[in-house]
Amino acid sequence: FTNFVFAADVDWESEPGISGCGILFHGKDAIDIDTVDDFTELHAFRYFATFQAIRLSGQPHWNMELEESGSMTMISDVKINSAINLGQGSTNHFVLSVAGLTVTAYANGERLGDATLPASLSQGQIALEAFHGTGLNATCIFDNLWVWELPE
C-alpha cells in the first residue's frame, strides 16, 4: 500500500504498566519467523512505521515511530489525548490516513495529529500490534477492520 485509509475498532485490555495497541504500516523486508531465536522484540518487518495507542502511567498516550535497521526513531511526540478510552475492555475506533508522506491519526472521531514519513518508507504492507512493557499482559482485539486504498 502507498496511500490508504485504515480503520478498526480495537478492544483493549491490559494489566498495569506500559502497554498498547498499534498499526504497523509501510512495512518492508518481512521477517521469516522460522529464523527468529529471540521473541522479546519481534515485529513483522525489519523496516516500518507505526501508530501506537499507549496506556502509560494511567494516561491515554499516542505516538508514531519508525524502525529502520533495528533503530527506533520518533516521528511524532508522545502526546496525551483523552479521546483514547483507557478502561479495561474499552473499545476505541482508530483511523489512520496515509497520503504521500503525511500520516494523520484519529481516535473515536477526534484528530490526534500527524507526522511525516521519510521517502524510504513511502509504501509497504500493513500489520497489527499488541505490546506490553512493564505490564504482564496486553490484549488488543481488532474488529470491523477495513483498508481503503487511495489513488496515487
PDB file of C-alpha atoms in Angstrom:
ATOM      1  CA  PHE A   1       0.000   0.000   0.000  1.00  0.00           C
ATOM      2  CA  THR A   2       1.079   3.566  -0.687  1.00  0.00           C
ATOM      3  CA  ASN A   3      -1.877   5.865   0.015  1.00  0.00           C
ATOM      4  CA  PHE A   4      -4.680   4.448   2.160  1.00  0.00           C
ATOM      5  CA  VAL A   5      -7.144   4.890   4.987  1.00  0.00           C
ATOM      6  CA  PHE A   6      -7.122   2.202   7.692  1.00  0.00           C
ATOM      7  CA  ALA A   7      -9.905   1.902  10.283  1.00  0.00           C
ATOM      8  CA  ALA A   8     -10.639  -0.572  13.081  1.00  0.00           C
ATOM      9  CA  ASP A   9     -12.471  -0.905  16.366  1.00  0.00           C
ATOM     10  CA  VAL A  10      -9.907  -2.063  18.930  1.00  0.00           C
ATOM     11  CA  ASP A  11     -10.922  -3.723  22.211  1.00  0.00           C
ATOM     12  CA  TRP A  12      -8.142  -3.182  24.723  1.00  0.00           C
ATOM     13  CA  GLU A  13      -7.346  -4.944  27.989  1.00  0.00           C
ATOM     14  CA  SER A  14      -4.094  -4.882  29.892  1.00  0.00           C
ATOM     15  CA  GLU A  15      -2.586  -5.149  33.328  1.00  0.00           C
ATOM     16  CA  PRO A  16      -0.986  -2.087  34.976  1.00  0.00           C
ATOM     17  CA  GLY A  17       2.166  -0.787  33.330  1.00  0.00           C
ATOM     18  CA  ILE A  18       3.084   0.277  29.818  1.00  0.00           C
ATOM     19  CA  SER A  19       1.009  -1.453  27.154  1.00  0.00           C
ATOM     20  CA  GLY A  20      -0.784  -0.669  23.953  1.00  0.00           C
ATOM     21  CA  CYS A  21      -2.161  -1.490  20.541  1.00  0.00           C
ATOM     22  CA  GLY A  22      -0.703  -0.396  17.238  1.00  0.00           C
ATOM     23  CA  ILE A  23      -0.818  -0.413  13.480  1.00  0.00           C
ATOM     24  CA  LEU A  24       2.416  -1.114  11.605  1.00  0.00           C
ATOM     25  CA  PHE A  25       2.372   0.233   8.062  1.00  0.00           C
ATOM     26  CA  HIS A  26       4.623   0.663   5.044  1.00  0.00           C
ATOM     27  CA  GLY A  27       6.388  -2.481   6.235  1.00  0.00           C
ATOM     28  CA  LYS A  28       9.291  -3.803   4.177  1.00  0.00           C
ATOM     29  CA  ASP A  29      11.583  -6.807   4.359  1.00  0.00           C
ATOM     30  CA  ALA A  30       9.290  -9.300   6.107  1.00  0.00           C
ATOM     31  CA  ILE A  31      10.895 -11.415   8.824  1.00  0.00           C
ATOM     32  CA  ASP A  32      10.933 -15.203   8.456  1.00  0.00           C
ATOM     33  CA  ILE A  33       9.521 -16.386  11.803  1.00  0.00           C
ATOM     34  CA  ASP A  34      11.402 -19.703  11.484  1.00  0.00           C
ATOM     35  CA  THR A  35      14.742 -17.869  11.780  1.00  0.00           C
ATOM     36  CA  VAL A  36      13.924 -15.933  14.974  1.00  0.00           C
ATOM     37  CA  ASP A  37      15.573 -17.082  18.217  1.00  0.00           C
ATOM     38  CA  ASP A  38      14.668 -14.146  20.497  1.00  0.00           C
ATOM     39  CA  PHE A  39      10.963 -13.309  20.703  1.00  0.00           C
ATOM     40  CA  THR A  40      11.323 -10.472  23.224  1.00  0.00           C
ATOM     41  CA  GLU A  41      11.190  -7.811  20.488  1.00  0.00           C
ATOM     42  CA  LEU A  42       9.626  -9.325  17.368  1.00  0.00           C
ATOM     43  CA  HIS A  43       7.971  -7.337  14.603  1.00  0.00           C
ATOM     44  CA  ALA A  44       6.645  -8.499  11.249  1.00  0.00           C
ATOM     45  CA  PHE A  45       9.095  -6.365   9.257  1.00  0.00           C
ATOM     46  CA  ARG A  46      12.653  -5.051   9.515  1.00  0.00           C
ATOM     47  CA  TYR A  47      11.607  -1.577   8.324  1.00  0.00           C
ATOM     48  CA  PHE A  48       8.258   0.030   9.158  1.00  0.00           C
ATOM     49  CA  ALA A  49       6.352   2.974  10.568  1.00  0.00           C
ATOM     50  CA  THR A  50       3.876   2.527  13.417  1.00  0.00           C
ATOM     51  CA  PHE A  51       0.993   4.324  15.106  1.00  0.00           C
ATOM     52  CA  GLN A  52       0.570   3.299  18.766  1.00  0.00           C
ATOM     53  CA  ALA A  53      -2.090   3.991  21.366  1.00  0.00           C
ATOM     54  CA  ILE A  54      -0.402   3.540  24.746  1.00  0.00           C
ATOM     55  CA  ARG A  55      -1.570   3.160  28.338  1.00  0.00           C
ATOM     56  CA  LEU A  56       1.248   4.822  30.272  1.00  0.00           C
ATOM     57  CA  SER A  57       1.022   5.815  33.957  1.00  0.00           C
ATOM     58  CA  GLY A  58      -2.768   5.715  33.764  1.00  0.00           C
ATOM     59  CA  GLN A  59      -2.891   8.255  30.925  1.00  0.00           C
ATOM     60  CA  PRO A  60      -4.004   7.782  27.284  1.00  0.00           C
ATOM     61  CA  HIS A  61      -0.920   8.427  25.133  1.00  0.00           C
ATOM     62  CA  TRP A  62      -0.278   8.020  21.424  1.00  0.00           C
ATOM     63  CA  ASN A  63       2.730   8.360  19.149  1.00  0.00           C
ATOM     64  CA  MET A  64       4.209   7.451  15.775  1.00  0.00           C
ATOM     65  CA  GLU A  65       7.632   5.869  15.269  1.00  0.00           C
ATOM     66  CA  LEU A  66       9.906   4.442  12.583  1.00  0.00           C
ATOM     67  CA  GLU A  67      12.041   1.372  12.804  1.00  0.00           C
ATOM     68  CA  GLU A  68      14.873   1.189  10.309  1.00  0.00           C
ATOM     69  CA  SER A  69      17.761  -1.245  10.690  1.00  0.00           C
ATOM     70  CA  GLY A  70      16.720  -2.060  14.269  1.00  0.00           C
ATOM     71  CA  SER A  71      16.710   1.556  15.430  1.00  0.00           C
ATOM     72  CA  MET A  72      13.510   3.291  16.610  1.00  0.00           C
ATOM     73  CA  THR A  73      13.027   6.977  15.769  1.00  0.00           C
ATOM     74  CA  MET A  74      10.089   9.106  16.909  1.00  0.00           C
ATOM     75  CA  ILE A  75       8.268  10.862  14.060  1.00  0.00           C
ATOM     76  CA  SER A  76       5.739  12.445  16.419  1.00  0.00           C
ATOM     77  CA  ASP A  77       5.898  13.484  20.045  1.00  0.00           C
ATOM     78  CA  VAL A  78       4.320  11.187  22.623  1.00  0.00           C
ATOM     79  CA  LYS A  79       1.099  13.018  23.447  1.00  0.00           C
ATOM     80  CA  ILE A  80      -1.785  12.590  25.878  1.00  0.00           C
ATOM     81  CA  ASN A  81      -5.281  12.708  24.383  1.00  0.00           C
ATOM     82  CA  SER A  82      -8.468  11.984  26.320  1.00  0.00           C
ATOM     83  CA  ALA A  83     -10.214  10.830  23.119  1.00  0.00           C
ATOM     84  CA  ILE A  84      -8.490   7.458  23.700  1.00  0.00           C
ATOM     85  CA  ASN A  85     -10.571   5.277  26.057  1.00  0.00           C
ATOM     86  CA  LEU A  86      -8.428   3.578  28.708  1.00  0.00           C
ATOM     87  CA  GLY A  87     -10.917   1.499  30.682  1.00  0.00           C
ATOM     88  CA  GLN A  88     -10.459  -2.265  30.850  1.00  0.00           C
ATOM     89  CA  GLY A  89     -12.358  -3.800  27.942  1.00  0.00           C
ATOM     90  CA  SER A  90     -12.895  -0.390  26.347  1.00  0.00           C
ATOM     91  CA  THR A  91     -13.231  -0.036  22.591  1.00  0.00           C
ATOM     92  CA  ASN A  92     -11.506   2.637  20.543  1.00  0.00           C
ATOM     93  CA  HIS A  93     -12.223   3.402  16.894  1.00  0.00           C
ATOM     94  CA  PHE A  94      -8.872   4.224  15.276  1.00  0.00           C
ATOM     95  CA  VAL A  95      -8.427   5.676  11.790  1.00  0.00           C
ATOM     96  CA  LEU A  96      -5.081   6.169  10.109  1.00  0.00           C
ATOM     97  CA  SER A  97      -4.887   8.181   6.873  1.00  0.00           C
ATOM     98  CA  VAL A  98      -1.690   7.914   4.822  1.00  0.00           C
ATOM     99  CA  ALA A  99      -1.419  10.253   1.832  1.00  0.00           C
ATOM    100  CA  GLY A 100       2.002  10.663   0.285  1.00  0.00           C
ATOM    101  CA  LEU A 101       4.420  11.003   3.181  1.00  0.00           C
ATOM    102  CA  THR A 102       1.818  12.505   5.574  1.00  0.00           C
ATOM    103  CA  VAL A 103       0.172  10.289   8.201  1.00  0.00           C
ATOM    104  CA  THR A 104      -2.830  11.519  10.205  1.00  0.00           C
ATOM    105  CA  ALA A 105      -4.207   9.593  13.199  1.00  0.00           C
ATOM    106  CA  TYR A 106      -7.726   9.742  14.667  1.00  0.00           C
ATOM    107  CA  ALA A 107      -9.279   8.173  17.771  1.00  0.00           C
ATOM    108  CA  ASN A 108     -13.041   7.984  18.262  1.00  0.00           C
ATOM    109  CA  GLY A 109     -13.679  10.722  15.706  1.00  0.00           C
ATOM    110  CA  GLU A 110     -11.081  13.166  17.072  1.00  0.00           C
ATOM    111  CA  ARG A 111      -7.973  14.106  15.111  1.00  0.00           C
ATOM    112  CA  LEU A 112      -4.929  13.237  17.228  1.00  0.00           C
ATOM    113  CA  GLY A 113      -2.242  14.683  14.967  1.00  0.00           C
ATOM    114  CA  ASP A 114       0.051  13.890  12.087  1.00  0.00           C
ATOM    115  CA  ALA A 115       3.611  13.034  11.178  1.00  0.00           C
ATOM    116  CA  THR A 116       5.826  12.964   8.110  1.00  0.00           C
ATOM    117  CA  LEU A 117       7.391   9.755   6.825  1.00  0.00           C
ATOM    118  CA  PRO A 118      10.820   9.557   5.194  1.00  0.00           C
ATOM    119  CA  ALA A 119      10.839   8.841   1.456  1.00  0.00           C
ATOM    120  CA  SER A 120      12.398   5.420   2.205  1.00  0.00           C
ATOM    121  CA  LEU A 121       9.061   4.303   3.701  1.00  0.00           C
ATOM    122  CA  SER A 122       6.673   5.531   1.037  1.00  0.00           C
ATOM    123  CA  GLN A 123       4.905   2.171   0.584  1.00  0.00           C
ATOM    124  CA  GLY A 124       4.637  -1.326   2.028  1.00  0.00           C
ATOM    125  CA  GLN A 125       2.496  -3.793   3.924  1.00  0.00           C
ATOM    126  CA  ILE A 126       0.252  -3.409   6.999  1.00  0.00           C
ATOM    127  CA  ALA A 127       0.340  -5.409  10.247  1.00  0.00           C
ATOM    128  CA  LEU A 128      -1.290  -5.182  13.694  1.00  0.00           C
ATOM    129  CA  GLU A 129       0.477  -4.901  17.037  1.00  0.00           C
ATOM    130  CA  ALA A 130      -0.174  -5.620  20.711  1.00  0.00           C
ATOM    131  CA  PHE A 131       2.627  -4.865  23.149  1.00  0.00           C
ATOM    132  CA  HIS A 132       3.450  -4.630  26.824  1.00  0.00           C
ATOM    133  CA  GLY A 133       6.461  -3.278  28.607  1.00  0.00           C
ATOM    134  CA  THR A 134       6.275  -3.258  32.376  1.00  0.00           C
ATOM    135  CA  GLY A 135       2.773  -4.754  32.400  1.00  0.00           C
ATOM    136  CA  LEU A 136       2.384  -8.516  32.391  1.00  0.00           C
ATOM    137  CA  ASN A 137      -0.289  -8.831  29.731  1.00  0.00           C
ATOM    138  CA  ALA A 138      -1.902  -6.895  26.893  1.00  0.00           C
ATOM    139  CA  THR A 139      -4.750  -7.934  24.610  1.00  0.00           C
ATOM    140  CA  CYS A 140      -5.826  -5.991  21.527  1.00  0.00           C
ATOM    141  CA  ILE A 141      -8.759  -7.314  19.514  1.00  0.00           C
ATOM    142  CA  PHE A 142      -9.143  -5.621  16.122  1.00  0.00           C
ATOM    143  CA  ASP A 143     -12.715  -5.764  14.787  1.00  0.00           C
ATOM    144  CA  ASN A 144     -14.601  -4.161  11.873  1.00  0.00           C
ATOM    145  CA  LEU A 145     -11.236  -3.549  10.235  1.00  0.00           C
ATOM    146  CA  TRP A 146     -11.041  -2.139   6.730  1.00  0.00           C
ATOM    147  CA  VAL A 147      -8.442  -0.612   4.433  1.00  0.00           C
ATOM    148  CA  TRP A 148      -9.370   1.712   1.592  1.00  0.00           C
ATOM    149  CA  GLU A 149      -6.603   2.192  -0.951  1.00  0.00           C
ATOM    150  CA  LEU A 150      -6.478   5.756  -2.248  1.00  0.00           C
ATOM    151  CA  PRO A 151      -5.391   6.759  -5.762  1.00  0.00           C
ATOM    152  CA  GLU A 152      -1.796   7.893  -6.101  1.00  0.00           C
TER     153      GLU A 152
END
